[in-house]
Amino acid sequence: MNSLIEKFQQAGQGQVFAFFEELAPEEQRRLLTEAAEIDLEEVARLTRTLLGASAAAGVELTGLAPAPYIKRPEHGGDASGWARAKAVGEAALRAGRVAAFTVAGGQGTRLGFDGPKGTFRVTPVKAKPLFQVFAEKLRAAGTRYGRPLHWFIMTSHANHAATEAFFEENNHFGFDRGRVHFFRQGRMPAVDFAGKILLETKGSVALSPDGHGGSLRALARSGSLDLMAREGIETLSYFQVDNPLVRCIDPAFIGWHLEHRSEMSSKMVTKAYAEEKVGHFCTQGGRTVVIEYSDLPLERQRETDATGGLRYLAGSIAIHLLDREFVRRMAVGASGAEGATLPFHRADKKIPTIDAQGRTVKPEKPNGVKFELFVFDAIPFARNPVIIETLRADDFSPVKNATGLDSPATCRDDQLRQFARWLRANGVAVATDATGLPAMTFEVSPLFGYDGDSFAESWRKLTPAPAICDGHYLA
Ligand code: UTP
C-alpha cells in the first residue's frame, strides 16, 4: 500500500482514502498530492488543543490594559515627531528599502463576488478594480520617491491563476511586471468536531486558506524574503485587498516604525462606538496583543476612563509594517521548528462534504471546523511594536459585505468624501452633506493624487485649476 495512505490510517485519518479505489488514476494522483500537503501532526495537535475536552475556555484576560499609541498631532500628538518620522520614512523610500504587500488569499464569502476580490470594481466613476487602485497608488509613490516599488501579492490556491491572468490581461496596470510577485498561501484541512479530516468530494480534501497569518510562512516558503534581502528591502507595508482607501505607502508610519526599531507596527483608529466589531490593541504581561471583540467582554468594551472616554479605544484596521527578518523568525516558528509560533484559531463553519456513502452533504448548520492563523498574533512576538493613530477617513473603508456596513456603497461614498476633502484642503468649494459626502460624483486617479500631500502637489501644478463637475475624472 502507498506509504502516505498508511500514514493517514495510522493517524486515524484513513477516511480520506475511503473512495480511493473508485477514483481514476489522475484523481488518485490529485488526492495523494493534496494529502501530502497535510501535516498530520499539526492536525492532531490542533484537534487536541482546540477541539478536545481541555480546549481553552476563552482568551486569558488577566492583566489586560489598553495599549499606548502615538497620537496624531490634531489629537494632541507631537507634531515635530510626526514631521521627523515622515522624513525618516521618505528617506527609506528613496533608498528602496520598503516594499508593498497585499494579502489577497481570502475567500470573500460575505461579498459573494465570483472571482478574486482584487478584481472587484470599486471606484465611483471609472469603476476601477481594487488591484488597479493599489497598482496606481504604488506606481505614483514609486515615481514620487524616485524608486519604483516591489509589490508582493499573496493569493490562494483557489484564486492564484485568476489573479495572475487578470494582471496579464490588464498589462499589470502599468506596473513593472518584474516587480509584481505573486505567491500562494498555504492550506489547512477542515475537520469534523471529532478531528476527522473532511472530504469535499470522493477525490478531494476540504482544504481552505490558512488565514492571513499564513502570510508569514508563505513569504518565507515562496522565496519572497530572500528576494527582499537581495534587493535591500527591509520593510513590508502590509494591507488587505478589500480596502481601497488605505495609504499603501505611508512615510510617517514607516518613519515611526524605523525610528523605534520596531519589528511589527500597526495603525489604529479610535473606535466609532463601544461595541464596534474590531480587534482591540491591548497590553498584557508587558506585551502588545490584539484581542478580538468577540473575546472582550461587553463591559470591558464599554469601560470608560476618568474623562468619560472609552478606555479600550484603539481598534485594529489590519494595516501593518513588517520587518523582513522578523517575518523570517516567525515563519520558522510557525512551522514548529523553534521559538515563536502563531496560534491557530478555530472557526466553526458549514463545510460542504460527503457522507460515508459518498453522497454530497450541504450542511444547514456548522458541521466542522476550519483552522486559521491571524497576522496580528505576531505582534506579541515583535520587539518594540509601535501603534500609531490614523484617521479612518484616510485609511480605512473595506468592502466586506454585499450590502449595508462595509459594502461597495459605503466604500464608494468614503472615496467621494476623501476626494472632496482633498479639494477643499486646496481651496475648492465643494458642496457636501453633513457627513462630508459631495453632491456630485467624481474621481481622482491615484496617479494624480493618492494622499493629501501628493494631491496638493499635483493640484498646485494645474493652471488654471479645472472646474470639477459631476462625472469628472481627475487624472
Ligand atoms: P477577511 O477576514 O475579510 O476574510 O480577510 P475573507 O476571506 O476575505 O472574506 P470572508 O470572511 O470570507 O467574507 C481580510 C484580508 O485577509 C485576506 C483577505 O484576502 C483580505 O485581504 N486573507 C484572509 C488572506 O489573504 N488569506 C486568508 O486565508 C484569509
Coordinates of C-alpha atoms and ligand atoms in Angstrom, one line a residue:
M1 CA 0.0 0.0 0.0
N2 CA 1.1 3.6 -0.6
S3 CA 3.0 4.7 2.4
L4 CA 1.1 8.0 2.6
I5 CA -2.2 6.2 2.8
E6 CA -0.7 4.0 5.5
K7 CA 0.4 7.1 7.4
F8 CA -3.1 8.5 7.3
Q9 CA -4.6 5.2 8.5
Q10 CA -2.2 5.1 11.4
A11 CA -3.1 8.7 12.3
G12 CA -6.8 7.7 12.4
Q13 CA -7.5 9.6 9.2
G14 CA -8.0 6.7 6.8
Q15 CA -11.4 8.1 5.8
V16 CA -9.5 10.5 3.4
F17 CA -8.9 7.5 1.2
A18 CA -12.3 5.7 1.7
F19 CA -13.1 6.1 -2.0
F20 CA -9.6 5.8 -3.4
E21 CA -10.2 2.6 -5.3
E22 CA -13.2 4.2 -7.2
L23 CA -11.1 7.1 -8.5
A24 CA -9.5 7.4 -11.9
P25 CA -5.6 7.3 -11.8
E26 CA -5.5 11.1 -12.4
E27 CA -7.9 11.7 -9.5
Q28 CA -5.9 9.4 -7.3
R29 CA -2.8 11.3 -8.0
R30 CA -4.5 14.6 -7.2
L31 CA -5.8 13.3 -3.9
L32 CA -2.3 12.0 -2.9
T33 CA -0.8 15.4 -3.8
E34 CA -3.4 17.1 -1.5
A35 CA -2.8 14.6 1.3
A36 CA 0.9 15.1 1.1
E37 CA 0.4 18.8 1.9
I38 CA -1.3 18.0 5.2
D39 CA 0.8 18.0 8.3
L40 CA -0.9 15.2 10.3
E41 CA 0.9 16.0 13.5
E42 CA -0.3 19.6 13.3
V43 CA -3.9 18.4 12.7
A44 CA -3.6 16.1 15.7
R45 CA -2.2 18.9 17.9
L46 CA -5.0 21.3 16.9
T47 CA -7.6 18.7 17.5
R48 CA -6.2 18.2 21.0
T49 CA -5.8 21.8 21.8
L50 CA -8.8 23.4 20.0
L51 CA -11.4 20.7 19.9
G52 CA -10.6 18.4 22.9
A53 CA -12.2 18.5 26.3
S54 CA -9.3 20.5 27.6
A55 CA -9.6 23.2 24.9
A56 CA -9.1 26.6 26.4
A57 CA -12.4 28.1 27.6
G58 CA -11.6 31.6 26.2
V59 CA -8.9 34.2 25.9
E60 CA -7.0 34.9 29.1
L61 CA -7.9 38.5 30.2
T62 CA -5.8 38.8 33.4
G63 CA -3.6 41.8 33.4
L64 CA -5.1 43.3 30.3
A65 CA -4.9 47.0 29.8
P66 CA -5.3 49.4 26.8
A67 CA -2.2 49.6 24.7
P68 CA -0.5 53.0 24.4
Y69 CA -0.3 54.5 20.9
I70 CA 1.2 57.5 19.1
K71 CA -1.5 60.2 18.8
R72 CA -2.0 62.3 15.7
P73 CA -0.9 66.0 16.1
E74 CA -4.6 67.1 15.8
H75 CA -5.4 64.9 18.8
G76 CA -2.5 66.2 21.0
G77 CA 0.4 64.2 19.5
D78 CA 3.8 65.7 18.9
A79 CA 3.7 67.5 15.5
S80 CA 7.5 67.7 15.3
G81 CA 7.8 64.0 16.0
W82 CA 5.4 63.3 13.1
A83 CA 7.4 65.6 10.8
R84 CA 10.6 63.8 11.7
A85 CA 9.0 60.4 11.2
K86 CA 7.8 61.4 7.8
A87 CA 11.3 62.5 6.8
V88 CA 12.8 59.2 8.0
G89 CA 10.1 57.2 6.1
E90 CA 10.7 59.3 2.9
A91 CA 14.5 58.6 3.1
A92 CA 13.8 54.8 3.4
L93 CA 11.5 55.0 0.4
R94 CA 14.1 56.9 -1.6
A95 CA 16.7 54.3 -0.7
G96 CA 14.3 51.5 -1.9
R97 CA 14.1 49.8 1.5
V98 CA 10.3 49.4 1.5
A99 CA 8.0 47.1 -0.5
A100 CA 4.2 46.7 -0.6
F101 CA 2.5 43.6 0.4
T102 CA -1.2 42.8 -0.3
V103 CA -2.9 39.8 1.3
A104 CA -5.5 38.6 -1.3
G105 CA -6.0 35.0 -0.5
G106 CA -9.3 35.3 1.4
Q107 CA -12.5 33.6 0.2
G108 CA -14.6 36.7 0.2
T109 CA -17.7 34.7 1.2
R110 CA -19.5 37.7 2.6
L111 CA -19.2 39.8 -0.5
G112 CA -20.3 36.8 -2.6
F113 CA -18.5 38.0 -5.7
D114 CA -17.4 35.4 -8.2
G115 CA -13.7 36.0 -8.7
P116 CA -10.7 37.2 -6.8
K117 CA -11.7 40.1 -4.6
G118 CA -9.0 42.3 -6.0
T119 CA -10.8 42.2 -9.4
F120 CA -13.9 43.7 -7.8
R121 CA -14.7 47.2 -9.2
V122 CA -14.9 49.9 -6.6
T123 CA -14.2 53.5 -7.8
P124 CA -17.1 55.9 -8.3
V125 CA -16.6 57.0 -12.0
K126 CA -14.2 54.6 -13.7
A127 CA -15.2 51.6 -11.7
K128 CA -11.6 50.6 -11.3
P129 CA -10.9 47.2 -9.7
L130 CA -9.2 47.1 -6.3
F131 CA -6.0 45.8 -7.8
Q132 CA -5.8 48.8 -10.2
V133 CA -6.3 51.3 -7.3
F134 CA -3.4 49.8 -5.4
A135 CA -1.2 49.4 -8.6
E136 CA -1.7 53.1 -9.4
K137 CA -1.1 54.3 -5.8
L138 CA 2.1 52.3 -5.7
R139 CA 3.3 53.4 -9.1
A140 CA 2.7 57.0 -8.1
A141 CA 4.6 56.6 -4.8
G142 CA 7.5 54.9 -6.7
T143 CA 7.7 57.9 -9.0
R144 CA 7.4 60.4 -6.2
Y145 CA 10.4 58.9 -4.3
G146 CA 12.4 58.1 -7.4
R147 CA 12.5 54.3 -6.6
P148 CA 9.9 52.0 -8.2
L149 CA 8.4 49.7 -5.6
H150 CA 8.3 46.0 -5.4
W151 CA 4.8 44.6 -4.8
F152 CA 4.2 41.2 -3.2
I153 CA 0.7 39.7 -3.5
M154 CA -0.4 36.7 -1.6
T155 CA -3.1 34.6 -3.4
S156 CA -4.7 31.3 -2.5
H157 CA -4.8 28.1 -4.5
A158 CA -8.4 28.9 -5.5
N159 CA -7.7 32.4 -6.9
H160 CA -4.0 32.3 -7.9
A161 CA -4.4 31.6 -11.6
A162 CA -7.3 34.0 -12.0
T163 CA -5.3 36.7 -10.2
E164 CA -2.3 36.3 -12.4
A165 CA -4.4 36.2 -15.5
F166 CA -6.2 39.4 -14.5
F167 CA -2.9 41.3 -14.2
E168 CA -1.7 39.8 -17.5
E169 CA -4.9 40.9 -19.3
N170 CA -4.5 44.4 -17.9
N171 CA -0.8 44.8 -18.7
H172 CA -0.2 44.8 -14.9
F173 CA -1.9 48.2 -14.8
G174 CA 1.3 49.9 -15.9
F175 CA 3.2 48.3 -13.1
D176 CA 6.7 46.9 -14.0
R177 CA 5.8 43.2 -14.2
G178 CA 9.2 42.2 -12.9
R179 CA 8.3 43.9 -9.7
V180 CA 5.0 42.2 -9.0
H181 CA 5.5 39.0 -7.1
F182 CA 2.6 36.6 -6.7
F183 CA 2.7 33.6 -4.3
R184 CA 0.2 31.2 -2.9
Q185 CA -0.6 30.9 0.8
G186 CA -0.8 27.6 2.5
R187 CA -4.0 25.5 3.0
M188 CA -5.4 23.7 6.0
P189 CA -7.8 20.8 6.0
A190 CA -11.2 21.2 7.6
V191 CA -12.1 18.6 10.2
D192 CA -15.4 17.4 11.8
F193 CA -15.9 18.0 15.5
A194 CA -14.0 14.8 16.3
G195 CA -11.0 16.0 14.4
K196 CA -11.5 13.7 11.3
I197 CA -10.4 15.4 8.1
L198 CA -13.3 16.1 5.8
L199 CA -13.5 15.3 2.1
E200 CA -15.1 17.8 -0.2
T201 CA -15.6 15.1 -2.9
K202 CA -14.5 11.5 -3.1
G203 CA -11.3 12.7 -4.7
S204 CA -10.5 15.9 -2.8
V205 CA -10.0 17.1 0.7
A206 CA -11.9 20.1 2.2
L207 CA -9.0 22.4 2.1
S208 CA -9.1 26.2 2.7
P209 CA -6.6 29.0 3.0
D210 CA -4.7 29.1 6.4
G211 CA -5.7 32.7 7.2
H212 CA -3.9 36.0 6.7
G213 CA -1.4 34.9 9.4
G214 CA -0.4 32.2 6.9
S215 CA 1.3 35.1 5.0
L216 CA 4.4 34.9 7.3
R217 CA 5.3 31.4 6.4
A218 CA 4.2 31.9 2.8
L219 CA 6.5 34.8 2.4
A220 CA 9.4 32.6 3.6
R221 CA 8.4 29.5 1.7
S222 CA 7.9 31.4 -1.6
G223 CA 11.4 32.9 -1.5
S224 CA 10.0 36.4 -1.2
L225 CA 12.1 37.1 1.9
D226 CA 15.3 36.1 0.0
L227 CA 14.3 38.3 -2.9
M228 CA 13.7 41.2 -0.5
A229 CA 17.2 40.6 1.0
R230 CA 18.8 40.6 -2.4
E231 CA 17.0 43.9 -3.3
G232 CA 17.9 45.5 0.0
I233 CA 14.3 45.7 1.1
E234 CA 13.9 45.6 4.9
T235 CA 10.2 46.6 5.5
L236 CA 7.0 45.3 4.1
S237 CA 3.9 47.6 4.1
Y238 CA 1.1 45.1 4.7
F239 CA -2.5 45.8 3.7
Q240 CA -5.7 43.9 2.8
V241 CA -7.1 43.6 -0.7
D242 CA -10.5 44.9 0.3
N243 CA -9.6 48.4 1.4
P244 CA -9.1 50.9 -1.4
L245 CA -8.7 53.9 1.0
V246 CA -5.5 52.5 2.5
R247 CA -2.3 54.6 2.2
C248 CA -0.4 51.6 0.8
I249 CA 2.8 53.6 1.4
D250 CA 2.8 56.0 4.3
P251 CA 6.1 57.7 5.0
A252 CA 5.2 58.8 8.6
F253 CA 4.1 55.3 9.5
I254 CA 7.3 53.9 8.1
G255 CA 9.4 56.5 9.9
W256 CA 7.8 55.8 13.3
H257 CA 8.4 52.1 12.7
L258 CA 12.1 52.6 11.8
E259 CA 12.8 55.2 14.5
H260 CA 11.6 52.8 17.2
R261 CA 13.4 49.8 15.6
S262 CA 10.1 48.1 15.6
E263 CA 9.7 44.6 14.2
M264 CA 6.0 45.0 13.6
S265 CA 3.9 48.2 13.6
S266 CA 0.2 48.8 13.3
K267 CA -2.2 51.5 12.7
M268 CA -5.2 52.1 15.0
V269 CA -8.4 54.1 14.7
T270 CA -10.4 55.2 17.6
K271 CA -13.5 53.0 17.9
A272 CA -16.6 54.6 16.5
Y273 CA -18.7 53.2 19.4
A274 CA -18.0 50.9 22.3
E275 CA -19.3 47.7 20.7
E276 CA -17.7 48.2 17.3
K277 CA -16.6 44.9 15.9
V278 CA -12.8 45.4 15.7
G279 CA -9.8 43.9 17.4
H280 CA -8.6 45.9 20.4
F281 CA -5.0 46.8 20.9
C282 CA -4.1 45.9 24.5
T283 CA -1.1 45.2 26.6
Q284 CA -0.7 42.1 28.8
G285 CA 2.3 41.0 30.7
G286 CA 4.5 43.6 29.0
R287 CA 3.4 42.5 25.5
T288 CA 1.2 44.1 23.0
V289 CA -1.7 42.0 21.9
V290 CA -4.8 42.3 19.8
I291 CA -8.0 41.0 21.5
E292 CA -10.9 40.3 19.2
Y293 CA -14.2 42.0 20.1
S294 CA -15.7 38.5 20.5
D295 CA -13.2 37.7 23.2
L296 CA -13.5 41.0 25.1
P297 CA -16.5 41.1 27.5
L298 CA -19.0 43.8 26.7
E299 CA -18.5 45.5 30.0
R300 CA -14.8 45.9 29.1
Q301 CA -15.6 47.2 25.7
R302 CA -17.8 49.8 27.3
E303 CA -15.4 50.8 30.1
T304 CA -14.7 54.5 30.3
D305 CA -11.8 56.4 31.8
A306 CA -11.8 59.5 34.1
T307 CA -12.7 61.8 31.3
G308 CA -15.6 59.7 30.2
G309 CA -13.9 58.5 27.1
L310 CA -13.7 54.8 26.1
R311 CA -10.8 53.0 27.9
Y312 CA -10.3 50.4 25.2
L313 CA -10.3 52.9 22.4
A314 CA -7.8 51.6 19.9
G315 CA -9.3 49.5 17.1
S316 CA -7.2 47.5 14.7
I317 CA -7.7 48.1 10.9
A318 CA -5.3 45.4 9.7
I319 CA -2.6 47.8 8.4
H320 CA 0.9 46.8 9.5
L321 CA 4.6 47.2 8.8
L322 CA 6.7 44.0 9.0
D323 CA 10.4 43.8 9.4
R324 CA 11.8 41.2 6.9
E325 CA 13.9 39.3 9.4
F326 CA 11.1 39.3 12.0
V327 CA 8.9 37.6 9.3
R328 CA 11.7 35.0 8.8
R329 CA 11.9 34.3 12.5
M330 CA 8.1 33.9 12.8
A331 CA 8.0 31.7 9.8
V332 CA 10.5 29.3 11.3
G333 CA 8.4 29.3 14.5
A334 CA 5.2 28.8 12.6
S335 CA 6.5 25.6 11.1
G336 CA 7.1 24.3 14.6
A337 CA 10.9 24.2 14.4
E338 CA 11.7 26.7 17.2
G339 CA 10.7 29.6 19.2
A340 CA 7.7 31.7 18.4
T341 CA 4.6 30.1 17.0
L342 CA 1.4 31.8 15.7
P343 CA -1.6 30.1 17.3
F344 CA -4.3 28.7 15.1
H345 CA -7.8 29.8 15.7
R346 CA -10.9 27.6 15.4
A347 CA -13.8 28.7 13.3
D348 CA -16.9 26.5 13.2
K349 CA -18.3 26.5 9.7
K350 CA -20.8 24.9 7.4
I351 CA -18.4 22.8 5.3
P352 CA -19.7 21.1 2.1
T353 CA -18.7 17.5 2.3
I354 CA -19.7 13.9 1.6
D355 CA -21.1 11.3 3.9
A356 CA -19.8 7.7 4.4
Q357 CA -21.7 6.6 1.3
G358 CA -20.1 9.3 -0.8
R359 CA -23.3 11.4 -1.1
T360 CA -23.0 15.2 -1.2
V361 CA -23.9 17.0 2.1
K362 CA -24.7 20.7 2.1
P363 CA -25.0 21.4 5.9
E364 CA -27.5 23.8 7.3
K365 CA -25.6 24.4 10.5
P366 CA -21.8 24.2 11.3
N367 CA -20.6 20.6 10.8
G368 CA -16.9 21.2 11.3
V369 CA -14.0 23.4 12.0
K370 CA -11.6 25.4 9.9
F371 CA -8.2 26.4 11.3
E372 CA -6.8 29.9 10.6
L373 CA -3.8 32.0 11.5
F374 CA -4.2 35.7 12.2
V375 CA -1.4 38.1 11.3
F376 CA -1.9 40.3 14.4
D377 CA -1.0 37.3 16.6
A378 CA 2.6 38.0 15.6
I379 CA 2.6 41.4 17.4
P380 CA 3.3 39.9 20.9
F381 CA 6.5 38.3 19.4
A382 CA 7.8 41.5 17.9
R383 CA 10.4 43.7 19.5
N384 CA 9.3 47.3 20.1
P385 CA 5.9 47.1 18.4
V386 CA 4.6 50.6 17.5
I387 CA 1.0 51.6 17.2
I388 CA 0.2 54.9 15.5
E389 CA -3.1 56.6 15.2
T390 CA -4.7 57.2 11.8
L391 CA -7.9 58.7 10.7
R392 CA -10.4 56.3 9.4
A393 CA -11.3 58.7 6.6
D394 CA -7.7 58.5 5.3
D395 CA -7.0 54.8 5.6
F396 CA -10.0 52.5 6.1
S397 CA -13.2 51.7 4.2
P398 CA -13.2 48.0 3.5
V399 CA -15.5 46.1 1.1
K400 CA -16.6 43.1 3.2
N401 CA -20.4 42.7 2.7
A402 CA -22.6 42.9 -0.4
T403 CA -24.9 45.5 1.3
G404 CA -25.1 47.6 4.5
L405 CA -22.0 48.1 6.6
D406 CA -18.6 47.9 4.8
S407 CA -20.2 47.4 1.4
P408 CA -19.4 48.7 -2.1
A409 CA -21.9 51.5 -1.4
T410 CA -20.3 52.7 1.8
C411 CA -16.8 52.4 0.3
R412 CA -17.8 54.4 -2.7
D413 CA -19.1 57.2 -0.5
D414 CA -16.0 57.2 1.6
Q415 CA -13.9 57.5 -1.6
L416 CA -16.0 60.5 -2.6
R417 CA -15.6 62.1 0.8
Q418 CA -11.9 61.7 0.6
F419 CA -11.7 63.3 -2.9
A420 CA -13.9 66.2 -1.6
R421 CA -11.7 66.7 1.4
W422 CA -8.6 66.9 -0.8
L423 CA -10.3 69.5 -3.0
R424 CA -11.4 71.5 0.0
A425 CA -8.0 71.5 1.5
N426 CA -6.8 73.1 -1.7
G427 CA -9.3 75.9 -1.5
V428 CA -12.0 74.4 -3.8
A429 CA -15.6 74.9 -2.5
V430 CA -17.3 71.5 -2.8
A431 CA -20.9 71.2 -1.7
T432 CA -21.3 68.3 0.7
D433 CA -23.9 67.0 3.1
A434 CA -23.3 66.9 6.9
T435 CA -21.2 63.7 6.6
G436 CA -18.9 65.3 4.0
L437 CA -20.4 63.4 1.1
P438 CA -20.2 65.6 -2.0
A439 CA -23.4 66.2 -4.1
M440 CA -21.5 65.3 -7.3
T441 CA -19.8 62.1 -8.3
F442 CA -16.2 62.4 -9.4
E443 CA -13.0 60.6 -9.1
V444 CA -9.3 61.3 -8.5
S445 CA -6.8 59.0 -10.2
P446 CA -4.2 57.8 -7.7
L447 CA -1.7 58.8 -10.4
F448 CA -2.8 62.4 -9.8
G449 CA -3.0 62.1 -6.0
Y450 CA -3.0 59.1 -3.7
D451 CA -2.9 61.0 -0.4
G452 CA -3.3 64.6 0.8
D453 CA 0.3 65.6 0.1
S454 CA 0.5 64.1 -3.4
F455 CA -2.9 65.5 -4.4
A456 CA -1.8 69.0 -3.2
E457 CA 1.4 68.8 -5.2
S458 CA -0.4 67.9 -8.4
W459 CA -3.2 70.4 -7.9
R460 CA -0.8 73.3 -7.5
K461 CA 0.6 72.5 -10.9
L462 CA -2.7 72.8 -12.6
T463 CA -3.2 76.3 -14.1
P464 CA -5.9 77.2 -14.4
A465 CA -7.4 74.9 -11.9
P466 CA -10.2 72.8 -13.6
A467 CA -13.8 73.2 -12.6
I468 CA -14.7 69.8 -11.1
C469 CA -18.2 68.7 -12.2
D470 CA -20.4 65.6 -12.0
G471 CA -18.7 62.7 -13.7
H472 CA -15.3 64.4 -13.7
Y473 CA -12.2 62.2 -13.7
L474 CA -9.1 64.0 -12.4
A475 CA -6.1 62.2 -13.9
Ligands
UTP1 P1 -11.3 38.6 5.7 O1 -11.1 38.4 7.1 O2 -12.2 39.8 5.4 O3 -11.8 37.3 5.0 O4 -9.9 38.9 5.1 P2 -12.2 37.0 3.5 O5 -11.9 35.5 3.3 O6 -11.5 37.9 2.5 O7 -13.7 37.3 3.5 P3 -14.9 36.4 4.1 O8 -14.7 36.4 5.6 O9 -14.9 35.1 3.5 O10 -16.1 37.2 3.7 C1 -9.2 40.0 5.4 C2 -8.0 40.1 4.4 O11 -7.2 39.0 4.6 C3 -7.0 38.3 3.4 C4 -8.2 38.6 2.6 O12 -7.9 38.4 1.2 C5 -8.4 40.1 2.9 O13 -7.5 40.9 2.2 N1 -7.0 36.8 3.7 C6 -7.9 36.3 4.5 C7 -6.0 36.1 3.1 O14 -5.1 36.6 2.3 N2 -6.0 34.7 3.4 C8 -6.8 34.1 4.2 O15 -6.7 32.9 4.4 C9 -7.8 34.9 4.8

